[in-house]
Amino acid sequence: MAEIKIIEENEHFLKLEISGFPKEIVNALRRTMIAEVPTLAIDEVLFTENTSS
């Protein structure tokens, strides 16, 4: 029997136990969740030389 249990959950974290599903379906779910996580990219960095002694 297919089952999904929530093991731990908070505002920034969710831990699941998934059983009874084909590994391909679980992997597709994992990849979808990863794709939906917001990401950040740094576009420009400015370095200034420290001229003090």
PDB file of C-alpha atoms in Angstrom:
ATOM      1  CA  MET A   1       0.000   0.000   0.000  1.00  0.00           C
ATOM      2  CA  ALA A   2       1.323   3.457  -0.933  1.00  0.00           C
ATOM      3  CA  GLU A   3       1.878   5.751   2.011  1.00  0.00           C
ATOM      4  CA  ILE A   4       3.391   9.166   2.747  1.00  0.00           C
ATOM      5  CA  LYS A   5       4.112  10.061   6.385  1.00  0.00           C
ATOM      6  CA  ILE A   6       5.215  13.486   7.601  1.00  0.00           C
ATOM      7  CA  ILE A   7       8.111  12.819   9.985  1.00  0.00           C
ATOM      8  CA  GLU A   8       9.094  16.416  10.777  1.00  0.00           C
ATOM      9  CA  GLU A   9       7.836  19.796   9.610  1.00  0.00           C
ATOM     10  CA  ASN A  10       8.539  23.446  10.298  1.00  0.00           C
ATOM     11  CA  GLU A  11       8.590  26.726   8.379  1.00  0.00           C
ATOM     12  CA  HIS A  12      11.751  25.829   6.405  1.00  0.00           C
ATOM     13  CA  PHE A  13      11.923  22.035   6.559  1.00  0.00           C
ATOM     14  CA  LEU A  14       9.805  19.008   5.702  1.00  0.00           C
ATOM     15  CA  LYS A  15      10.897  15.416   6.263  1.00  0.00           C
ATOM     16  CA  LEU A  16       8.771  12.681   4.681  1.00  0.00           C
ATOM     17  CA  GLU A  17       8.768   8.907   4.686  1.00  0.00           C
ATOM     18  CA  ILE A  18       7.465   7.601   1.361  1.00  0.00           C
ATOM     19  CA  SER A  19       6.753   3.917   0.842  1.00  0.00           C
ATOM     20  CA  GLY A  20       4.908   1.774  -1.650  1.00  0.00           C
ATOM     21  CA  PHE A  21       5.623   3.974  -4.687  1.00  0.00           C
ATOM     22  CA  PRO A  22       7.956   3.107  -7.581  1.00  0.00           C
ATOM     23  CA  LYS A  23      11.348   4.769  -7.144  1.00  0.00           C
ATOM     24  CA  GLU A  24      10.867   6.609 -10.453  1.00  0.00           C
ATOM     25  CA  ILE A  25       7.745   8.362  -9.128  1.00  0.00           C
ATOM     26  CA  VAL A  26       9.453   9.300  -5.863  1.00  0.00           C
ATOM     27  CA  ASN A  27      12.469  10.619  -7.769  1.00  0.00           C
ATOM     28  CA  ALA A  28      10.187  12.702 -10.028  1.00  0.00           C
ATOM     29  CA  LEU A  29       8.541  14.164  -6.912  1.00  0.00           C
ATOM     30  CA  ARG A  30      11.976  14.940  -5.421  1.00  0.00           C
ATOM     31  CA  ARG A  31      13.135  16.649  -8.622  1.00  0.00           C
ATOM     32  CA  THR A  32       9.928  18.717  -8.789  1.00  0.00           C
ATOM     33  CA  MET A  33      10.350  19.890  -5.196  1.00  0.00           C
ATOM     34  CA  ILE A  34      13.987  20.849  -5.824  1.00  0.00           C
ATOM     35  CA  ALA A  35      12.990  22.782  -8.963  1.00  0.00           C
ATOM     36  CA  GLU A  36      10.415  24.803  -6.997  1.00  0.00           C
ATOM     37  CA  VAL A  37      12.891  26.033  -4.361  1.00  0.00           C
ATOM     38  CA  PRO A  38      13.750  29.691  -5.015  1.00  0.00           C
ATOM     39  CA  THR A  39      17.390  30.278  -5.951  1.00  0.00           C
ATOM     40  CA  LEU A  40      19.677  33.295  -5.824  1.00  0.00           C
ATOM     41  CA  ALA A  41      22.351  34.425  -8.262  1.00  0.00           C
ATOM     42  CA  ILE A  42      24.967  37.118  -7.674  1.00  0.00           C
ATOM     43  CA  ASP A  43      25.198  39.338 -10.715  1.00  0.00           C
ATOM     44  CA  GLU A  44      28.000  41.726  -9.819  1.00  0.00           C
ATOM     45  CA  VAL A  45      30.688  41.929  -7.111  1.00  0.00           C
ATOM     46  CA  LEU A  46      32.765  45.011  -6.340  1.00  0.00           C
ATOM     47  CA  PHE A  47      36.128  44.613  -4.575  1.00  0.00           C
ATOM     48  CA  THR A  48      37.831  47.634  -3.006  1.00  0.00           C
ATOM     49  CA  GLU A  49      41.508  47.497  -2.082  1.00  0.00           C
ATOM     50  CA  ASN A  50      42.224  48.172   1.572  1.00  0.00           C
ATOM     51  CA  THR A  51      44.891  50.918   1.510  1.00  0.00           C
ATOM     52  CA  SER A  52      45.110  51.478   5.274  1.00  0.00           C
ATOM     53  CA  SER A  53      48.136  50.294   7.220  1.00  0.00           C
TER      54      SER A  53
END
